One Martini backbone bead per residue (centre of mass of N, CA, C, O) as a GRO file, in nm:
protein
  375
    1MET     BB    1   4.553  -4.025  -1.590
    2ASN     BB    2   4.396  -4.293  -1.674
    3GLN     BB    3   4.152  -4.410  -1.881
    4GLN     BB    4   3.984  -4.576  -1.677
    5LEU     BB    5   3.957  -4.353  -1.457
    6THR     BB    6   3.820  -4.148  -1.640
    7ARG     BB    7   3.565  -4.318  -1.701
    8GLN     BB    8   3.475  -4.346  -1.402
    9LEU     BB    9   3.442  -4.045  -1.346
   10TRP     BB   10   3.228  -3.989  -1.565
   11LEU     BB   11   3.025  -4.194  -1.459
   12LEU     BB   12   2.983  -4.060  -1.184
   13ILE     BB   13   2.885  -3.787  -1.290
   14ALA     BB   14   2.640  -3.898  -1.443
   15LEU     BB   15   2.495  -4.025  -1.199
   16ILE     BB   16   2.468  -3.768  -1.032
   17SER     BB   17   2.305  -3.608  -1.245
   18LEU     BB   18   2.071  -3.806  -1.266
   19TYR     BB   19   1.986  -3.792  -0.964
   20ALA     BB   20   1.942  -3.487  -0.948
   21GLY     BB   21   1.726  -3.477  -1.171
   22ALA     BB   22   1.522  -3.658  -1.028
   23LEU     BB   23   1.484  -3.473  -0.777
   24ALA     BB   24   1.384  -3.217  -0.956
   25GLN     BB   25   1.137  -3.355  -1.014
   26PRO     BB   26   0.824  -3.373  -1.014
   27PRO     BB   27   0.577  -3.527  -0.903
   28GLY     BB   28   0.352  -3.728  -0.979
   29GLY     BB   29   0.072  -3.636  -1.154
   30ALA     BB   30  -0.139  -3.397  -1.127
   31VAL     BB   31  -0.218  -3.071  -1.194
   32VAL     BB   32  -0.276  -2.848  -0.920
   33VAL     BB   33  -0.540  -2.607  -0.865
   34SER     BB   34  -0.552  -2.412  -0.550
   35PRO     BB   35  -0.754  -2.193  -0.579
   36GLN     BB   36  -1.027  -2.119  -0.819
   37VAL     BB   37  -1.118  -1.812  -0.939
   38ASN     BB   38  -1.393  -1.715  -1.099
   39ALA     BB   39  -1.564  -1.483  -1.288
   40ASP     BB   40  -1.847  -1.565  -1.119
   41ASN     BB   41  -1.744  -1.631  -0.809
   42THR     BB   42  -1.659  -1.894  -0.829
   43VAL     BB   43  -1.508  -2.192  -0.663
   44THR     BB   44  -1.224  -2.405  -0.701
   45PHE     BB   45  -1.144  -2.707  -0.538
   46ARG     BB   46  -0.830  -2.893  -0.471
   47LEU     BB   47  -0.720  -3.247  -0.408
   48GLN     BB   48  -0.450  -3.466  -0.372
   49ALA     BB   49  -0.604  -3.798  -0.273
   50PRO     BB   50  -0.605  -4.118  -0.373
   51THR     BB   51  -0.653  -4.274  -0.074
   52ALA     BB   52  -0.899  -4.139  -0.011
   53LYS     BB   53  -1.250  -4.167   0.098
   54ASP     BB   54  -1.294  -3.862   0.224
   55VAL     BB   55  -1.389  -3.526   0.109
   56LYS     BB   56  -1.404  -3.193   0.245
   57LEU     BB   57  -1.537  -2.869   0.255
   58ASN     BB   58  -1.434  -2.600   0.486
   59ALA     BB   59  -1.617  -2.297   0.483
   60GLN     BB   60  -1.718  -1.979   0.591
   61PHE     BB   61  -1.943  -1.959   0.345
   62GLU     BB   62  -2.047  -2.223   0.473
   63LYS     BB   63  -2.273  -2.406   0.676
   64ALA     BB   64  -2.137  -2.670   0.555
   65PRO     BB   65  -1.990  -2.926   0.455
   66VAL     BB   66  -1.847  -3.017   0.133
   67ALA     BB   67  -1.854  -3.239  -0.101
   68MET     BB   68  -1.616  -3.430  -0.277
   69THR     BB   69  -1.470  -3.536  -0.587
   70LYS     BB   70  -1.320  -3.809  -0.764
   71ASP     BB   71  -1.088  -3.884  -0.992
   72ALA     BB   72  -0.873  -4.085  -1.180
   73GLN     BB   73  -0.615  -3.915  -1.039
   74GLY     BB   74  -0.700  -3.835  -0.730
   75VAL     BB   75  -0.882  -3.572  -0.760
   76TRP     BB   76  -1.034  -3.346  -0.564
   77SER     BB   77  -1.358  -3.169  -0.613
   78VAL     BB   78  -1.512  -2.828  -0.604
   79THR     BB   79  -1.791  -2.611  -0.681
   80VAL     BB   80  -1.867  -2.284  -0.560
   81GLY     BB   81  -2.145  -2.078  -0.578
   82PRO     BB   82  -2.149  -1.775  -0.555
   83VAL     BB   83  -1.926  -1.552  -0.384
   84LYS     BB   84  -1.888  -1.320  -0.169
   85PRO     BB   85  -1.686  -1.072  -0.159
   86ASP     BB   86  -1.381  -1.178   0.002
   87MET     BB   87  -1.226  -1.321   0.291
   88TYR     BB   88  -1.154  -1.679   0.351
   89PRO     BB   89  -1.161  -1.947   0.541
   90TYR     BB   90  -1.015  -2.284   0.490
   91LEU     BB   91  -1.065  -2.649   0.453
   92PHE     BB   92  -0.982  -2.992   0.474
   93VAL     BB   93  -1.158  -3.310   0.507
   94VAL     BB   94  -0.963  -3.606   0.565
   95ASP     BB   95  -1.084  -3.859   0.704
   96GLY     BB   96  -1.137  -3.640   0.959
   97ILE     BB   97  -0.896  -3.451   0.871
   98SER     BB   98  -0.757  -3.140   0.914
   99VAL     BB   99  -0.650  -2.937   0.627
  100ALA     BB  100  -0.465  -2.760   0.443
  101ASP     BB  101  -0.385  -2.613   0.145
  102PRO     BB  102  -0.104  -2.716  -0.039
  103LYS     BB  103  -0.160  -2.493  -0.293
  104ASN     BB  104  -0.167  -2.263  -0.063
  105SER     BB  105   0.012  -1.978   0.061
  106ALA     BB  106  -0.245  -1.877   0.214
  107ILE     BB  107  -0.215  -1.840   0.556
  108PHE     BB  108  -0.349  -1.880   0.874
  109PRO     BB  109  -0.241  -1.730   1.152
  110ASN     BB  110  -0.223  -1.999   1.399
  111GLU     BB  111  -0.231  -2.202   1.708
  112GLY     BB  112  -0.519  -2.382   1.671
  113PHE     BB  113  -0.503  -2.385   1.344
  114GLN     BB  114  -0.541  -2.491   0.990
  115ASN     BB  115  -0.564  -2.244   0.739
  116SER     BB  116  -0.687  -2.108   0.459
  117VAL     BB  117  -0.698  -1.844   0.200
  118VAL     BB  118  -0.961  -1.673   0.022
  119GLU     BB  119  -1.002  -1.446  -0.260
  120ILE     BB  120  -1.282  -1.239  -0.354
  121THR     BB  121  -1.305  -0.950  -0.546
  122GLY     BB  122  -1.453  -0.877  -0.787
  123ALA     BB  123  -1.549  -0.586  -0.963
  124THR     BB  124  -1.520  -0.428  -0.687
  125PRO     BB  125  -1.331  -0.277  -0.482
  126LEU     BB  126  -1.231  -0.320  -0.170
  127VAL     BB  127  -1.092  -0.203   0.119
  128HIS     BB  128  -0.886  -0.477   0.105
  129THR     BB  129  -0.791  -0.423  -0.178
  130LEU     BB  130  -0.547  -0.432  -0.391
  131GLN     BB  131  -0.409  -0.120  -0.502
  132ASN     BB  132  -0.322   0.173  -0.695
  133VAL     BB  133  -0.138   0.281  -0.435
  134PRO     BB  134   0.013   0.396  -0.185
  135HIS     BB  135   0.251   0.225   0.022
  136GLY     BB  136   0.334   0.090   0.294
  137THR     BB  137   0.518  -0.051   0.576
  138LEU     BB  138   0.640  -0.367   0.678
  139SER     BB  139   0.762  -0.466   1.005
  140TYR     BB  140   0.977  -0.710   1.150
  141ARG     BB  141   0.999  -0.724   1.498
  142TYR     BB  142   1.199  -0.689   1.806
  143TYR     BB  143   1.164  -0.714   2.158
  144THR     BB  144   1.249  -0.673   2.503
  145SER     BB  145   1.187  -0.903   2.776
  146PRO     BB  146   1.280  -0.998   3.084
  147GLU     BB  147   1.041  -1.222   3.112
  148LEU     BB  148   0.983  -1.311   2.779
  149GLY     BB  149   1.187  -1.195   2.587
  150GLN     BB  150   1.151  -1.225   2.260
  151ARG     BB  151   0.933  -0.999   2.082
  152PRO     BB  152   0.687  -0.982   1.851
  153VAL     BB  153   0.638  -0.726   1.584
  154VAL     BB  154   0.413  -0.544   1.379
  155VAL     BB  155   0.484  -0.262   1.155
  156TYR     BB  156   0.307   0.020   1.036
  157THR     BB  157   0.392   0.246   0.777
  158PRO     BB  158   0.316   0.503   0.601
  159PRO     BB  159   0.309   0.677   0.341
  160GLY     BB  160   0.617   0.873   0.365
  161TYR     BB  161   0.790   0.801   0.613
  162GLU     BB  162   1.083   0.782   0.476
  163THR     BB  163   1.073   1.079   0.314
  164ASP     BB  164   0.968   1.222   0.605
  165PRO     BB  165   1.158   1.280   0.893
  166LYS     BB  166   0.962   1.511   1.046
  167THR     BB  167   0.720   1.338   1.076
  168THR     BB  168   0.452   1.271   1.287
  169TYR     BB  169   0.250   1.004   1.445
  170PRO     BB  170  -0.003   0.832   1.506
  171VAL     BB  171  -0.118   0.545   1.716
  172LEU     BB  172  -0.208   0.198   1.662
  173TYR     BB  173  -0.312  -0.057   1.871
  174LEU     BB  174  -0.330  -0.400   1.744
  175LEU     BB  175  -0.528  -0.677   1.845
  176HIS     BB  176  -0.559  -1.005   1.865
  177GLY     BB  177  -0.675  -1.311   1.893
  178THR     BB  178  -0.716  -1.602   2.011
  179THR     BB  179  -0.443  -1.786   1.859
  180ASP     BB  180  -0.331  -1.572   1.728
  181LEU     BB  181  -0.114  -1.347   1.553
  182GLU     BB  182   0.079  -1.078   1.457
  183GLU     BB  183  -0.006  -1.148   1.140
  184THR     BB  184  -0.322  -1.154   1.115
  185TRP     BB  185  -0.387  -0.847   1.054
  186THR     BB  186  -0.251  -0.877   0.758
  187LYS     BB  187  -0.321  -1.171   0.631
  188VAL     BB  188  -0.645  -1.132   0.713
  189GLY     BB  189  -0.713  -0.816   0.792
  190ARG     BB  190  -0.561  -0.600   0.609
  191ALA     BB  191  -0.456  -0.337   0.751
  192ASN     BB  192  -0.258  -0.208   0.544
  193ILE     BB  193  -0.455  -0.191   0.301
  194ILE     BB  194  -0.677  -0.028   0.429
  195LEU     BB  195  -0.498   0.220   0.490
  196ASP     BB  196  -0.400   0.281   0.213
  197ASN     BB  197  -0.683   0.337   0.090
  198LEU     BB  198  -0.788   0.554   0.293
  199ILE     BB  199  -0.556   0.754   0.258
  200ALA     BB  200  -0.590   0.794  -0.051
  201GLN     BB  201  -0.904   0.895   0.009
  202ARG     BB  202  -0.903   1.077   0.273
  203LYS     BB  203  -1.042   0.897   0.529
  204ALA     BB  204  -0.754   0.877   0.666
  205LYS     BB  205  -0.510   0.901   0.878
  206PRO     BB  206  -0.197   0.894   0.911
  207MET     BB  207  -0.055   0.588   1.054
  208ILE     BB  208   0.052   0.385   1.307
  209ILE     BB  209   0.086   0.023   1.337
  210VAL     BB  210   0.065  -0.199   1.621
  211MET     BB  211   0.141  -0.568   1.621
  212PRO     BB  212   0.128  -0.778   1.869
  213TYR     BB  213   0.177  -1.026   2.085
  214GLY     BB  214  -0.085  -1.133   2.322
  215ARG     BB  215   0.094  -1.339   2.476
  216ALA     BB  216   0.262  -1.415   2.792
  217TYR     BB  217   0.500  -1.575   2.669
  218PRO     BB  218   0.591  -1.826   2.906
  219VAL     BB  219   0.426  -1.748   3.158
  220ILE     BB  220   0.190  -1.803   2.961
  221SER     BB  221   0.017  -2.041   2.842
  222LYS     BB  222  -0.114  -2.152   2.534
  223SER     BB  223  -0.343  -2.332   2.712
  224SER     BB  224  -0.500  -2.092   2.896
  225GLY     BB  225  -0.669  -1.936   2.690
  226SER     BB  226  -0.780  -1.644   2.701
  227LEU     BB  227  -0.648  -1.323   2.679
  228ARG     BB  228  -0.869  -1.218   2.909
  229ASN     BB  229  -0.733  -1.341   3.122
  230TRP     BB  230  -0.608  -1.228   3.411
  231ASP     BB  231  -0.313  -1.326   3.395
  232ASN     BB  232  -0.257  -1.212   3.111
  233LEU     BB  233  -0.326  -0.918   3.166
  234GLN     BB  234  -0.096  -0.864   3.367
  235GLU     BB  235   0.148  -0.945   3.186
  236PHE     BB  236   0.077  -0.775   2.935
  237LYS     BB  237   0.078  -0.502   3.071
  238LYS     BB  238   0.374  -0.506   3.156
  239ASP     BB  239   0.485  -0.531   2.865
  240PHE     BB  240   0.344  -0.296   2.724
  241LEU     BB  241   0.438  -0.060   2.920
  242GLY     BB  242   0.753  -0.152   2.967
  243ASN     BB  243   0.830  -0.231   2.642
  244LEU     BB  244   0.665  -0.164   2.389
  245LEU     BB  245   0.609   0.140   2.408
  246PRO     BB  246   0.909   0.229   2.431
  247PHE     BB  247   1.002   0.104   2.165
  248VAL     BB  248   0.822   0.271   1.977
  249GLU     BB  249   0.908   0.563   2.089
  250LYS     BB  250   1.214   0.516   2.002
  251ASN     BB  251   1.179   0.395   1.681
  252TYR     BB  252   0.934   0.599   1.632
  253ARG     BB  253   0.737   0.865   1.485
  254VAL     BB  254   0.557   0.935   1.754
  255LYS     BB  255   0.307   1.048   1.920
  256LYS     BB  256   0.289   1.109   2.298
  257ASP     BB  257  -0.004   1.159   2.323
  258LYS     BB  258  -0.320   1.046   2.401
  259ASP     BB  259  -0.461   1.168   2.135
  260SER     BB  260  -0.232   0.973   1.964
  261ARG     BB  261  -0.375   0.718   2.102
  262ALA     BB  262  -0.468   0.382   2.012
  263ILE     BB  263  -0.701   0.101   2.082
  264ALA     BB  264  -0.741  -0.234   1.939
  265GLY     BB  265  -0.961  -0.540   1.931
  266PHE     BB  266  -1.002  -0.898   1.910
  267SER     BB  267  -1.164  -1.054   2.132
  268GLY     BB  268  -0.926  -1.121   2.342
  269GLY     BB  269  -0.797  -0.848   2.240
  270GLY     BB  270  -1.047  -0.684   2.326
  271GLY     BB  271  -1.014  -0.733   2.627
  272GLU     BB  272  -0.737  -0.598   2.641
  273THR     BB  273  -0.824  -0.324   2.536
  274LEU     BB  274  -1.024  -0.243   2.760
  275PHE     BB  275  -0.830  -0.276   2.996
  276LEU     BB  276  -0.611  -0.075   2.897
  277GLY     BB  277  -0.781   0.172   2.800
  278LEU     BB  278  -0.979   0.220   3.060
  279ASN     BB  279  -0.721   0.200   3.283
  280ASN     BB  280  -0.552   0.425   3.078
  281PRO     BB  281  -0.643   0.744   3.022
  282ASP     BB  282  -0.343   0.874   2.994
  283LEU     BB  283  -0.286   0.702   2.706
  284PHE     BB  284  -0.600   0.686   2.595
  285SER     BB  285  -0.862   0.821   2.360
  286TRP     BB  286  -0.888   0.536   2.198
  287VAL     BB  287  -1.148   0.277   2.215
  288CYS     BB  288  -1.167  -0.056   2.050
  289GLY     BB  289  -1.412  -0.318   2.012
  290PHE     BB  290  -1.399  -0.650   1.863
  291ALA     BB  291  -1.567  -0.866   1.993
  292PRO     BB  292  -1.514  -0.864   2.299
  293GLY     BB  293  -1.385  -1.029   2.552
  294MET     BB  294  -1.624  -1.153   2.806
  295LEU     BB  295  -1.760  -1.139   3.143
  296LYS     BB  296  -2.002  -1.053   3.357
  297GLU     BB  297  -1.827  -1.098   3.630
  298GLU     BB  298  -1.593  -0.880   3.503
  299PHE     BB  299  -1.684  -0.591   3.467
  300ASP     BB  300  -1.588  -0.438   3.724
  301ARG     BB  301  -1.290  -0.523   3.727
  302ASN     BB  302  -1.209  -0.448   3.413
  303ASN     BB  303  -1.365  -0.138   3.467
  304ALA     BB  304  -1.286   0.030   3.718
  305THR     BB  305  -1.203   0.317   3.621
  306ALA     BB  306  -1.449   0.386   3.441
  307PHE     BB  307  -1.675   0.325   3.665
  308ALA     BB  308  -1.589   0.525   3.898
  309ASN     BB  309  -1.599   0.778   3.659
  310PRO     BB  310  -1.793   0.853   3.404
  311ALA     BB  311  -1.746   1.155   3.353
  312LEU     BB  312  -1.436   1.131   3.321
  313THR     BB  313  -1.439   0.927   3.094
  314ASN     BB  314  -1.583   1.109   2.887
  315GLN     BB  315  -1.363   1.332   2.894
  316ARG     BB  316  -1.112   1.145   2.803
  317LEU     BB  317  -1.277   1.033   2.564
  318LYS     BB  318  -1.317   1.037   2.210
  319LEU     BB  319  -1.342   0.706   2.179
  320PHE     BB  320  -1.603   0.455   2.224
  321TRP     BB  321  -1.597   0.128   2.067
  322ILE     BB  322  -1.846  -0.119   1.944
  323GLY     BB  323  -1.831  -0.442   1.782
  324VAL     BB  324  -2.093  -0.675   1.656
  325GLY     BB  325  -2.247  -0.968   1.579
  326LYS     BB  326  -2.555  -1.123   1.574
  327GLU     BB  327  -2.399  -1.426   1.550
  328ASP     BB  328  -2.236  -1.393   1.789
  329MET     BB  329  -2.148  -1.555   2.082
  330LEU     BB  330  -2.095  -1.256   2.227
  331TYR     BB  331  -2.352  -1.084   2.207
  332PRO     BB  332  -2.500  -1.116   2.481
  333VAL     BB  333  -2.271  -1.001   2.667
  334ILE     BB  334  -2.234  -0.734   2.512
  335ASN     BB  335  -2.522  -0.636   2.553
  336ASP     BB  336  -2.494  -0.618   2.860
  337TYR     BB  337  -2.262  -0.413   2.856
  338LEU     BB  338  -2.416  -0.185   2.710
  339LYS     BB  339  -2.623  -0.148   2.939
  340VAL     BB  340  -2.419  -0.058   3.152
  341LEU     BB  341  -2.323   0.192   3.004
  342ASP     BB  342  -2.599   0.327   3.005
  343GLU     BB  343  -2.644   0.333   3.312
  344LYS     BB  344  -2.361   0.503   3.350
  345LYS     BB  345  -2.323   0.707   3.111
  346ILE     BB  346  -2.132   0.586   2.891
  347LYS     BB  347  -1.991   0.675   2.616
  348HIS     BB  348  -2.088   0.524   2.294
  349GLU     BB  349  -2.020   0.324   2.010
  350THR     BB  350  -2.210   0.123   1.771
  351LEU     BB  351  -2.184  -0.200   1.584
  352ILE     BB  352  -2.440  -0.397   1.441
  353SER     BB  353  -2.384  -0.670   1.265
  354ASP     BB  354  -2.348  -0.903   1.064
  355GLY     BB  355  -2.273  -1.200   1.168
  356GLY     BB  356  -1.985  -1.316   1.327
  357HIS     BB  357  -1.677  -1.452   1.448
  358THR     BB  358  -1.501  -1.264   1.222
  359TRP     BB  359  -1.271  -1.134   0.986
  360MET     BB  360  -1.476  -0.987   0.818
  361ASN     BB  361  -1.562  -0.800   1.053
  362CYS     BB  362  -1.288  -0.683   1.120
  363LYS     BB  363  -1.258  -0.520   0.858
  364LEU     BB  364  -1.505  -0.347   0.907
  365TYR     BB  365  -1.418  -0.223   1.179
  366LEU     BB  366  -1.150  -0.098   1.093
  367SER     BB  367  -1.263   0.079   0.858
  368THR     BB  368  -1.444   0.244   1.049
  369ILE     BB  369  -1.240   0.355   1.274
  370ALA     BB  370  -1.018   0.479   1.088
  371GLN     BB  371  -1.218   0.730   1.015
  372LYS     BB  372  -1.212   0.841   1.332
  373LEU     BB  373  -0.928   0.863   1.392
  374PHE     BB  374  -0.772   1.163   1.466
  375GLN     BB  375  -1.012   1.393   1.397
   0.00000   0.00000   0.00000
């Protein structure tokens, strides 16, 4: 190789290295940290948007969007609080467009909106706070439905499941709300952390939790509305009983009697829960609705088996539990439903909490019923 060609080759290598180095550099501008949870439980939110004209914070702990201010570097910020310790969804409204926080990797899994999640832990650990206790395992699995294809499901196995192959466990089927995903119960509802903590405190029995995707897609369109709509109930029931339940009982060491099976769900998934749980009393002894989706004109149809013989329903169920917030938009119809249960003398437990149709209440409801199940 002659000297001139050698120099050209080295020049080419240098140019490539310089270009690659430039690509590897972070973009210019300020270093942005968001959200920043402060020691006094105030929270600072920041967004770099130098060309934006108006930015607001929309957070579930605020009654209305909060205006943010821009600094000389184009970073919008606001400090709010102190905020009651919990986990909350939030987003930014940038010139009228809702966006998740690009600096926050904690995303709310949902098909209907994009939110980020902020956790304020406070001085005392909450039931959903990650603590130094034995932890269970989350598995992301798929099972096959002839009608629906490959279906996702997240499965929690409790601490000790892998090390003690002879033990079998009761199982809780836990259903998400409309537009949520199979991940929402762990990433927002903290189901696995709640059970880890309660099991460590000996307040809950070790159990397996199965969290499937609740819409019978693609047979049922994602734009078809609530999961408790009749068409979705029929297709989801077919998949649940014909595919999901056999998959779980084949692949996990679950107890297979009805007294070892529970079902619970939030919102549209709560409607699915009541429909599956109350109309299949040979499968479930524990049925729990978290602000369950329902319409008054559907009471008789969706509860046909339970309503047909209230005395037998009471005999078959070990726990029938309903939780709802006083500010929940579903509270009026659920209150009507509770009156019907009273009229029919169907035994049930209720928790009327503060707050609305939120995942903060979901965590409260799950931590409450988890201490009752399989006892």
